[in-house]
mmCIF file of C-alpha atoms and ligand atoms in Angstrom:
data_model
loop_
_atom_site.group_PDB
_atom_site.id
_atom_site.type_symbol
_atom_site.label_atom_id
_atom_site.label_comp_id
_atom_site.label_asym_id
_atom_site.label_seq_id
_atom_site.Cartn_x
_atom_site.Cartn_y
_atom_site.Cartn_z
ATOM 1 C CA MET A 1 -22.031 29.215 17.024
ATOM 2 C CA PRO A 2 -25.339 28.257 15.589
ATOM 3 C CA GLU A 3 -26.893 24.561 16.061
ATOM 4 C CA PRO A 4 -26.791 22.815 12.722
ATOM 5 C CA GLY A 5 -30.319 21.732 11.398
ATOM 6 C CA TYR A 6 -30.867 18.012 11.530
ATOM 7 C CA LEU A 7 -32.243 15.748 8.961
ATOM 8 C CA ARG A 8 -33.113 11.829 9.296
ATOM 9 C CA VAL A 9 -33.555 10.238 6.158
ATOM 10 C CA ALA A 10 -34.591 6.516 5.319
ATOM 11 C CA ASP A 11 -33.187 5.827 1.894
ATOM 12 C CA THR A 12 -30.380 6.902 0.075
ATOM 13 C CA SER A 13 -32.147 9.061 -2.867
ATOM 14 C CA THR A 14 -33.291 11.176 -0.006
ATOM 15 C CA ALA A 15 -29.858 11.315 1.334
ATOM 16 C CA LEU A 16 -28.112 12.276 -2.301
ATOM 17 C CA ALA A 17 -30.969 14.808 -2.837
ATOM 18 C CA ALA A 18 -30.420 16.876 0.771
ATOM 19 C CA LEU A 19 -26.702 16.851 -0.478
ATOM 20 C CA THR A 20 -27.732 17.972 -3.357
ATOM 21 C CA GLN A 21 -29.705 20.500 -1.765
ATOM 22 C CA TYR A 22 -27.225 21.942 0.761
ATOM 23 C CA GLY A 23 -23.877 21.491 -0.658
ATOM 24 C CA ARG A 24 -20.948 21.552 1.353
ATOM 25 C CA SER A 25 -22.914 22.953 4.439
ATOM 26 C CA ALA A 26 -24.428 19.298 4.716
ATOM 27 C CA ARG A 27 -22.423 16.492 6.794
ATOM 28 C CA LEU A 28 -23.896 12.965 6.731
ATOM 29 C CA ILE A 29 -23.840 11.730 10.139
ATOM 30 C CA ALA A 30 -24.175 7.774 11.261
ATOM 31 C CA GLY A 31 -21.953 6.648 14.744
ATOM 32 C CA GLY A 32 -20.626 10.627 15.115
ATOM 33 C CA THR A 33 -17.576 9.471 17.000
ATOM 34 C CA ASP A 34 -15.571 11.514 15.035
ATOM 35 C CA LEU A 35 -17.957 14.582 13.607
ATOM 36 C CA VAL A 36 -19.486 15.121 16.691
ATOM 37 C CA ASN A 37 -15.715 15.839 18.655
ATOM 38 C CA LEU A 38 -14.919 17.809 15.150
ATOM 39 C CA ILE A 39 -18.395 19.874 15.876
ATOM 40 C CA LYS A 40 -17.712 20.464 19.374
ATOM 41 C CA GLU A 41 -14.326 21.823 18.912
ATOM 42 C CA GLY A 42 -15.299 24.066 16.315
ATOM 43 C CA ILE A 43 -13.231 22.539 13.241
ATOM 44 C CA GLU A 44 -16.412 21.251 11.827
ATOM 45 C CA ARG A 45 -19.117 24.124 11.374
ATOM 46 C CA PRO A 46 -21.963 22.205 9.021
ATOM 47 C CA ALA A 47 -25.529 24.134 8.539
ATOM 48 C CA VAL A 48 -27.245 20.745 8.370
ATOM 49 C CA LEU A 49 -26.847 17.095 9.820
ATOM 50 C CA VAL A 50 -27.743 14.381 7.559
ATOM 51 C CA ASP A 51 -28.149 11.563 9.479
ATOM 52 C CA ILE A 52 -27.952 8.147 7.430
ATOM 53 C CA GLY A 53 -27.815 5.811 10.327
ATOM 54 C CA ARG A 54 -30.601 3.990 9.695
ATOM 55 C CA LEU A 55 -30.160 3.631 5.936
ATOM 56 C CA PRO A 56 -29.897 -0.103 5.231
ATOM 57 C CA LEU A 57 -26.383 -0.405 4.313
ATOM 58 C CA ASP A 58 -24.953 -2.468 7.523
ATOM 59 C CA THR A 59 -24.527 -5.869 6.327
ATOM 60 C CA VAL A 60 -21.598 -8.121 5.398
ATOM 61 C CA GLN A 61 -21.493 -10.531 2.372
ATOM 62 C CA ALA A 62 -18.778 -12.828 1.646
ATOM 63 C CA ASP A 63 -19.242 -15.309 -1.299
ATOM 64 C CA GLY A 64 -16.928 -16.771 -4.176
ATOM 65 C CA ASN A 65 -16.789 -13.008 -5.405
ATOM 66 C CA GLY A 66 -15.269 -12.012 -2.233
ATOM 67 C CA LEU A 67 -16.404 -9.607 0.595
ATOM 68 C CA ARG A 68 -18.609 -6.494 0.542
ATOM 69 C CA ILE A 69 -19.100 -4.815 3.891
ATOM 70 C CA GLY A 70 -22.009 -2.070 4.115
ATOM 71 C CA ALA A 71 -21.077 1.535 4.562
ATOM 72 C CA LEU A 72 -22.973 1.447 8.014
ATOM 73 C CA THR A 73 -21.661 -1.873 9.747
ATOM 74 C CA THR A 74 -20.251 -0.866 12.675
ATOM 75 C CA MET A 75 -16.563 -1.360 13.399
ATOM 76 C CA SER A 76 -17.156 -4.199 15.820
ATOM 77 C CA ALA A 77 -20.132 -6.128 13.785
ATOM 78 C CA ALA A 78 -17.489 -6.363 11.086
ATOM 79 C CA ALA A 79 -14.999 -7.244 13.366
ATOM 80 C CA GLY A 80 -17.281 -10.212 14.633
ATOM 81 C CA ASP A 81 -18.236 -11.526 11.319
ATOM 82 C CA PRO A 82 -17.547 -15.183 10.807
ATOM 83 C CA ALA A 83 -16.196 -14.813 7.266
ATOM 84 C CA LEU A 84 -14.390 -11.861 7.720
ATOM 85 C CA ARG A 85 -12.621 -13.398 10.608
ATOM 86 C CA SER A 86 -11.923 -16.767 8.740
ATOM 87 C CA GLY A 87 -11.480 -15.116 5.290
ATOM 88 C CA TYR A 88 -9.720 -11.505 6.011
ATOM 89 C CA PRO A 89 -7.631 -11.515 9.296
ATOM 90 C CA ALA A 90 -5.863 -8.153 8.533
ATOM 91 C CA VAL A 91 -9.364 -6.264 8.179
ATOM 92 C CA VAL A 92 -9.839 -8.075 11.362
ATOM 93 C CA GLU A 93 -6.771 -7.148 13.335
ATOM 94 C CA ALA A 94 -6.940 -3.656 12.204
ATOM 95 C CA LEU A 95 -10.580 -3.368 13.814
ATOM 96 C CA GLU A 96 -9.991 -4.717 16.780
ATOM 97 C CA LEU A 97 -6.792 -2.250 17.217
ATOM 98 C CA SER A 98 -8.462 0.939 16.303
ATOM 99 C CA ALA A 99 -10.131 2.927 19.039
ATOM 100 C CA SER A 100 -12.146 1.278 22.086
ATOM 101 C CA PRO A 101 -14.551 -1.185 21.975
ATOM 102 C CA GLN A 102 -17.427 1.436 23.068
ATOM 103 C CA ILE A 103 -16.317 3.543 20.075
ATOM 104 C CA ARG A 104 -15.776 0.656 17.771
ATOM 105 C CA ASN A 105 -19.707 -0.298 19.004
ATOM 106 C CA ALA A 106 -20.793 3.193 17.347
ATOM 107 C CA ALA A 107 -18.676 4.092 14.317
ATOM 108 C CA THR A 108 -19.426 2.680 11.219
ATOM 109 C CA ILE A 109 -16.847 1.352 8.050
ATOM 110 C CA GLY A 110 -17.580 4.482 5.928
ATOM 111 C CA GLY A 111 -16.572 6.842 8.838
ATOM 112 C CA ASN A 112 -13.757 5.166 10.030
ATOM 113 C CA LEU A 113 -12.608 5.665 6.469
ATOM 114 C CA LEU A 114 -13.553 8.994 6.249
ATOM 115 C CA GLN A 115 -11.983 10.087 9.481
ATOM 116 C CA ARG A 116 -10.084 13.282 9.576
ATOM 117 C CA THR A 117 -6.646 13.498 10.745
ATOM 118 C CA ARG A 118 -4.948 13.279 14.052
ATOM 119 C CA CYS A 119 -2.427 16.145 13.683
ATOM 120 C CA PRO A 120 -2.481 18.085 17.139
ATOM 121 C CA TYR A 121 -2.910 21.149 14.940
ATOM 122 C CA TYR A 122 -5.757 20.139 13.029
ATOM 123 C CA ARG A 123 -7.417 19.131 16.513
ATOM 124 C CA ALA A 124 -6.122 21.973 18.872
ATOM 125 C CA GLU A 125 -8.857 23.690 20.873
ATOM 126 C CA THR A 126 -7.087 27.092 20.275
ATOM 127 C CA LYS A 127 -7.274 27.743 16.428
ATOM 128 C CA LEU A 128 -3.448 27.530 15.138
ATOM 129 C CA PRO A 129 -2.623 27.968 11.695
ATOM 130 C CA CYS A 130 -3.898 24.689 9.380
ATOM 131 C CA ASN A 131 -4.281 24.689 5.806
ATOM 132 C CA LYS A 132 -6.527 21.303 6.513
ATOM 133 C CA ARG A 133 -8.566 23.281 8.678
ATOM 134 C CA GLN A 134 -8.977 26.973 7.468
ATOM 135 C CA PRO A 135 -7.294 26.475 3.558
ATOM 136 C CA GLY A 136 -4.852 29.428 3.210
ATOM 137 C CA SER A 137 -3.982 29.926 7.278
ATOM 138 C CA GLY A 138 -0.474 27.895 7.265
ATOM 139 C CA CYS A 139 1.056 25.009 8.659
ATOM 140 C CA ALA A 140 1.415 25.307 12.344
ATOM 141 C CA ALA A 141 3.524 21.922 12.315
ATOM 142 C CA ARG A 142 5.917 23.413 9.672
ATOM 143 C CA SER A 143 7.908 24.792 13.132
ATOM 144 C CA GLY A 144 6.252 22.679 15.587
ATOM 145 C CA TYR A 145 5.836 18.873 16.602
ATOM 146 C CA ASP A 146 6.131 16.499 14.080
ATOM 147 C CA ARG A 147 6.884 13.413 15.665
ATOM 148 C CA THR A 148 3.929 11.660 14.342
ATOM 149 C CA LEU A 149 3.116 13.023 10.814
ATOM 150 C CA ALA A 150 4.199 11.955 7.651
ATOM 151 C CA VAL A 151 7.253 11.092 6.458
ATOM 152 C CA ILE A 152 6.778 10.589 2.721
ATOM 153 C CA GLY A 153 4.056 12.546 0.354
ATOM 154 C CA TRP A 154 4.115 15.651 2.078
ATOM 155 C CA SER A 155 3.933 19.037 0.949
ATOM 156 C CA ASP A 156 4.893 22.184 2.507
ATOM 157 C CA ALA A 157 1.202 23.139 2.894
ATOM 158 C CA CYS A 158 0.459 20.234 5.105
ATOM 159 C CA ARG A 159 2.429 16.840 6.487
ATOM 160 C CA ALA A 160 -0.542 15.292 8.347
ATOM 161 C CA CYS A 161 -0.748 11.386 8.428
ATOM 162 C CA HIS A 162 -4.165 9.672 7.275
ATOM 163 C CA PRO A 163 -5.376 8.114 10.753
ATOM 164 C CA SER A 164 -7.495 4.877 9.722
ATOM 165 C CA ASP A 165 -5.989 1.481 10.545
ATOM 166 C CA LEU A 166 -8.841 0.076 8.593
ATOM 167 C CA ALA A 167 -7.523 1.890 5.261
ATOM 168 C CA VAL A 168 -4.348 0.302 5.477
ATOM 169 C CA ALA A 169 -5.435 -3.373 5.673
ATOM 170 C CA LEU A 170 -8.221 -2.723 3.001
ATOM 171 C CA VAL A 171 -5.652 -1.151 0.606
ATOM 172 C CA ALA A 172 -3.575 -3.965 1.182
ATOM 173 C CA LEU A 173 -6.220 -6.369 -0.106
ATOM 174 C CA ASN A 174 -7.093 -4.518 -2.749
ATOM 175 C CA ALA A 175 -10.525 -3.074 -1.789
ATOM 176 C CA GLU A 176 -12.511 -0.450 -4.159
ATOM 177 C CA LEU A 177 -15.543 1.960 -2.657
ATOM 178 C CA THR A 178 -18.658 1.568 -3.912
ATOM 179 C CA ILE A 179 -20.086 5.358 -4.269
ATOM 180 C CA HIS A 180 -23.197 6.706 -5.027
ATOM 181 C CA SER A 181 -24.373 10.623 -6.360
ATOM 182 C CA PRO A 182 -27.084 11.680 -8.439
ATOM 183 C CA ARG A 183 -24.939 10.945 -11.272
ATOM 184 C CA GLY A 184 -25.106 7.469 -10.771
ATOM 185 C CA SER A 185 -23.048 4.805 -9.081
ATOM 186 C CA ARG A 186 -18.984 4.267 -9.653
ATOM 187 C CA THR A 187 -16.404 2.132 -7.952
ATOM 188 C CA VAL A 188 -12.934 3.347 -6.668
ATOM 189 C CA PRO A 189 -10.108 1.643 -5.552
ATOM 190 C CA LEU A 190 -9.169 2.369 -2.273
ATOM 191 C CA ALA A 191 -5.581 3.023 -2.876
ATOM 192 C CA ALA A 192 -6.933 5.928 -5.283
ATOM 193 C CA PHE A 193 -9.321 7.063 -2.981
ATOM 194 C CA TYR A 194 -7.245 9.468 -0.878
ATOM 195 C CA ARG A 195 -5.634 12.272 -1.751
ATOM 196 C CA LEU A 196 -1.783 13.346 -1.003
ATOM 197 C CA PRO A 197 -2.069 17.062 0.357
ATOM 198 C CA GLY A 198 -0.228 19.240 -2.604
ATOM 199 C CA GLU A 199 -1.786 22.649 -2.484
ATOM 200 C CA THR A 200 -5.060 21.512 -1.308
ATOM 201 C CA PRO A 201 -4.638 19.674 2.002
ATOM 202 C CA GLU A 202 -8.135 20.423 3.309
ATOM 203 C CA ARG A 203 -9.356 17.918 0.743
ATOM 204 C CA ASP A 204 -8.829 13.993 2.254
ATOM 205 C CA SER A 205 -9.816 12.357 -0.463
ATOM 206 C CA VAL A 206 -11.567 12.330 -4.210
ATOM 207 C CA LEU A 207 -15.054 11.869 -2.692
ATOM 208 C CA GLU A 208 -17.327 14.896 -3.431
ATOM 209 C CA PRO A 209 -19.655 16.504 -1.809
ATOM 210 C CA ASP A 210 -22.763 15.057 -3.001
ATOM 211 C CA GLU A 211 -21.701 11.466 -2.728
ATOM 212 C CA ILE A 212 -22.001 8.897 -0.226
ATOM 213 C CA VAL A 213 -19.918 5.613 -0.002
ATOM 214 C CA ILE A 214 -22.317 2.809 0.329
ATOM 215 C CA ALA A 215 -19.895 -0.228 0.769
ATOM 216 C CA VAL A 216 -16.349 -1.623 0.631
ATOM 217 C CA ARG A 217 -15.813 -4.439 -1.663
ATOM 218 C CA VAL A 218 -12.934 -6.467 -1.498
ATOM 219 C CA PRO A 219 -11.894 -9.089 -4.293
ATOM 220 C CA PRO A 220 -11.167 -12.928 -3.394
ATOM 221 C CA SER A 221 -7.688 -13.723 -3.445
ATOM 222 C CA PRO A 222 -5.641 -17.029 -1.293
ATOM 223 C CA ALA A 223 -3.396 -13.827 0.255
ATOM 224 C CA ALA A 224 -6.059 -12.358 1.954
ATOM 225 C CA ALA A 225 -7.042 -15.415 3.893
ATOM 226 C CA CYS A 226 -3.369 -15.437 5.228
ATOM 227 C CA SER A 227 -3.427 -11.529 6.312
ATOM 228 C CA GLY A 228 -2.702 -9.786 9.116
ATOM 229 C CA TYR A 229 -1.985 -6.292 10.506
ATOM 230 C CA LEU A 230 0.497 -5.109 12.790
ATOM 231 C CA LYS A 231 0.528 -1.614 14.751
ATOM 232 C CA VAL A 232 3.398 -0.034 16.880
ATOM 233 C CA ARG A 233 2.152 2.733 19.566
ATOM 234 C CA GLU A 234 3.739 4.437 21.951
ATOM 235 C CA ARG A 235 1.509 2.788 24.509
ATOM 236 C CA ALA A 236 -0.370 -0.024 23.846
ATOM 237 C CA PRO A 237 -4.324 0.677 25.204
ATOM 238 C CA TYR A 238 -6.387 3.001 22.900
ATOM 239 C CA GLU A 239 -3.413 5.013 20.931
ATOM 240 C CA PHE A 240 -3.244 5.955 17.514
ATOM 241 C CA GLY A 241 -0.361 4.326 16.017
ATOM 242 C CA LEU A 242 3.099 5.641 14.895
ATOM 243 C CA VAL A 243 3.489 2.975 12.101
ATOM 244 C CA SER A 244 1.689 0.054 11.032
ATOM 245 C CA ALA A 245 1.738 -2.620 8.185
ATOM 246 C CA ALA A 246 -0.616 -4.704 6.785
ATOM 247 C CA VAL A 247 0.566 -7.681 4.909
ATOM 248 C CA ALA A 248 -0.723 -10.721 3.058
ATOM 249 C CA VAL A 249 0.780 -13.326 1.471
ATOM 250 C CA GLU A 250 -0.216 -16.706 -0.485
ATOM 251 C CA ALA A 251 3.232 -18.831 -1.308
ATOM 252 C CA ASP A 252 3.745 -22.050 -3.271
ATOM 253 C CA GLY A 253 5.398 -24.505 -0.943
ATOM 254 C CA THR A 254 7.939 -22.018 0.091
ATOM 255 C CA MET A 255 8.092 -19.439 -2.516
ATOM 256 C CA ILE A 256 6.030 -16.663 -2.665
ATOM 257 C CA ARG A 257 3.445 -16.430 -5.169
ATOM 258 C CA ASP A 258 1.787 -13.317 -3.966
ATOM 259 C CA VAL A 259 2.366 -10.366 -1.557
ATOM 260 C CA ARG A 260 0.739 -7.331 -0.642
ATOM 261 C CA ILE A 261 2.806 -4.727 1.851
ATOM 262 C CA CYS A 262 0.896 -1.787 3.180
ATOM 263 C CA LEU A 263 2.039 1.092 5.531
ATOM 264 C CA GLY A 264 0.309 2.862 7.984
ATOM 265 C CA GLY A 265 1.178 6.020 9.755
ATOM 266 C CA VAL A 266 3.591 7.403 7.160
ATOM 267 C CA ALA A 267 1.661 9.628 4.711
ATOM 268 C CA ALA A 268 -1.525 11.006 4.385
ATOM 269 C CA ARG A 269 -2.860 8.038 2.977
ATOM 270 C CA PRO A 270 -2.042 3.955 3.191
ATOM 271 C CA TRP A 271 1.450 3.517 1.274
ATOM 272 C CA ARG A 272 1.571 0.424 -0.481
ATOM 273 C CA LEU A 273 4.975 -0.917 -1.414
ATOM 274 C CA TYR A 274 4.772 -2.292 -4.544
ATOM 275 C CA GLU A 275 8.286 -2.434 -5.569
ATOM 276 C CA VAL A 276 9.294 -4.088 -2.474
ATOM 277 C CA GLU A 277 6.020 -6.622 -3.408
ATOM 278 C CA ARG A 278 7.607 -6.861 -6.992
ATOM 279 C CA TYR A 279 11.254 -8.063 -5.402
ATOM 280 C CA LEU A 280 9.342 -10.563 -3.156
ATOM 281 C CA VAL A 281 7.680 -12.470 -5.522
ATOM 282 C CA GLY A 282 9.378 -15.812 -6.126
ATOM 283 C CA ARG A 283 11.897 -15.625 -3.497
ATOM 284 C CA GLN A 284 11.708 -17.349 -0.141
ATOM 285 C CA LEU A 285 9.976 -16.370 2.914
ATOM 286 C CA THR A 286 13.002 -15.881 5.149
ATOM 287 C CA GLU A 287 13.808 -13.224 7.125
ATOM 288 C CA SER A 288 17.251 -12.263 5.145
ATOM 289 C CA VAL A 289 15.159 -11.886 1.762
ATOM 290 C CA VAL A 290 12.377 -10.168 3.630
ATOM 291 C CA ARG A 291 14.968 -7.592 5.228
ATOM 292 C CA GLU A 292 16.848 -6.893 2.069
ATOM 293 C CA ALA A 293 13.280 -6.668 0.268
ATOM 294 C CA LEU A 294 12.471 -4.052 2.790
ATOM 295 C CA ALA A 295 15.430 -1.773 2.456
ATOM 296 C CA LEU A 296 13.817 -0.702 -0.675
ATOM 297 C CA ALA A 297 10.791 0.567 1.188
ATOM 298 C CA LEU A 298 10.560 4.515 1.702
ATOM 299 C CA ALA A 299 13.334 4.901 -0.184
ATOM 300 C CA ASP A 300 12.094 8.545 -1.165
ATOM 301 C CA ALA A 301 11.136 9.597 2.219
ATOM 302 C CA ARG A 302 11.659 12.973 3.301
ATOM 303 C CA PRO A 303 11.392 13.101 7.080
ATOM 304 C CA LEU A 304 10.694 15.953 9.071
ATOM 305 C CA LYS A 305 12.965 17.121 11.897
ATOM 306 C CA SER A 306 11.990 14.720 14.795
ATOM 307 C CA ASN A 307 10.142 11.744 12.814
ATOM 308 C CA GLY A 308 13.161 10.213 10.811
ATOM 309 C CA PHE A 309 12.574 7.109 12.993
ATOM 310 C CA LYS A 310 9.177 6.061 11.464
ATOM 311 C CA ILE A 311 11.235 5.226 8.264
ATOM 312 C CA GLU A 312 13.045 2.165 10.320
ATOM 313 C CA LEU A 313 10.464 1.599 12.524
ATOM 314 C CA ALA A 314 8.142 0.817 9.485
ATOM 315 C CA ARG A 315 10.491 -1.525 7.660
ATOM 316 C CA ARG A 316 10.372 -3.478 10.857
ATOM 317 C CA ALA A 317 7.045 -3.473 11.644
ATOM 318 C CA ALA A 318 6.393 -4.738 8.132
ATOM 319 C CA CYS A 319 9.430 -7.395 8.106
ATOM 320 C CA ARG A 320 7.816 -8.950 11.213
ATOM 321 C CA ALA A 321 3.891 -9.180 10.415
ATOM 322 C CA LEU A 322 5.354 -10.821 7.585
ATOM 323 C CA LEU A 323 7.535 -13.434 8.785
ATOM 324 C CA GLU A 324 4.361 -13.857 11.585
ATOM 325 C CA LEU A 325 2.677 -15.150 8.732
ATOM 326 C CA ARG A 326 5.096 -18.290 8.291
ATOM 327 C CA GLY A 327 3.099 -19.183 11.800
ATOM 328 C CA ARG A 328 -0.195 -19.003 9.995
ATOM 329 C CA GLY A 329 0.568 -21.250 6.880
ATOM 330 C CA ALA A 330 1.585 -18.809 4.586
ATOM 331 C CA VAL A 331 4.638 -21.329 3.564
ATOM 332 C CA SER A 332 4.573 -24.783 3.558
ATOM 333 C CA LYS A 333 7.697 -27.541 3.890
HETATM 334 FE FE1 LIG B 401 -2.778 21.431 9.437
HETATM 335 FE FE2 LIG B 401 -1.598 19.411 7.897
HETATM 336 FE FE3 LIG B 401 -0.425 21.626 8.966
HETATM 337 FE FE4 LIG B 401 -1.350 19.756 10.543
HETATM 338 S S1 LIG B 401 0.327 19.337 9.277
HETATM 339 S S2 LIG B 401 -1.293 21.662 10.971
HETATM 340 S S3 LIG B 401 -2.820 18.995 9.654
HETATM 341 S S4 LIG B 401 -1.904 21.799 7.637
#
């Protein structure tokens, strides 16, 4: 395999010009914690690596307009930011439950949101049928191992899950991405950023090849400050989750005024439970009410042959995460 070319850029406009020049054969690199592995394994074969690691996109700002995290902020720097720790605990917990300390020191927020799936067939050393890796080649998971794959939103072409914990927390908090391209700037809600696989699973998101994610913005809300992230893994240290739940609540006394629930590990994108949220608003944050509400969750799920357990596991994770918020001041007596 020929080694890719390498281009280090010092500003966003030069990076955009490189993407325009090289098109789909170029890949942006910063922390490199996912991309380098994909290149080593022959999954990605870029002709040119555009190193954006020195662009000034590594600051965190929090004020009355909410939170803004530069896309090149490392995961550990974001998790250690005092404003995030006090005002957006779900984001901090999702970051701290991701990967290892060494990876979090190098990996960036933008890279984390754009990491590729952990489907074992996509990552396999031996090339196996995988429509995400090689469009039109098939899907080895169709008759193979599917325990960790999606239970909802999947297609015959692909059953993979999105792997980012951070994305789940950010979707729960209504985060948006700021994206730059040669055509200007656009804002995309993170909930609309990731694509379900359909017939084109090779495309994980709506990001175009000539676009760069510049920052994540989280709007201000009382619920963000009373939020949490719960991840269920088969082994606690350094393991991708089976399912996860990001939750946030604003209560008026004991009554829920605003609630957000987003599941991870169930689909190709973070799965927000809007119907459950609507049910809970105006009700009490009690175990019986939350259990009743979560019975509505994933009603349209289509589990694969060995991952049906994820449906109840995800409901229970969301239930526990919500009830734990009572100990964080979500309700007052
Ligand atoms: Fe590839 Fe998706 Fe099938 Fe996994 S589930 S083998 S990523 S096509």
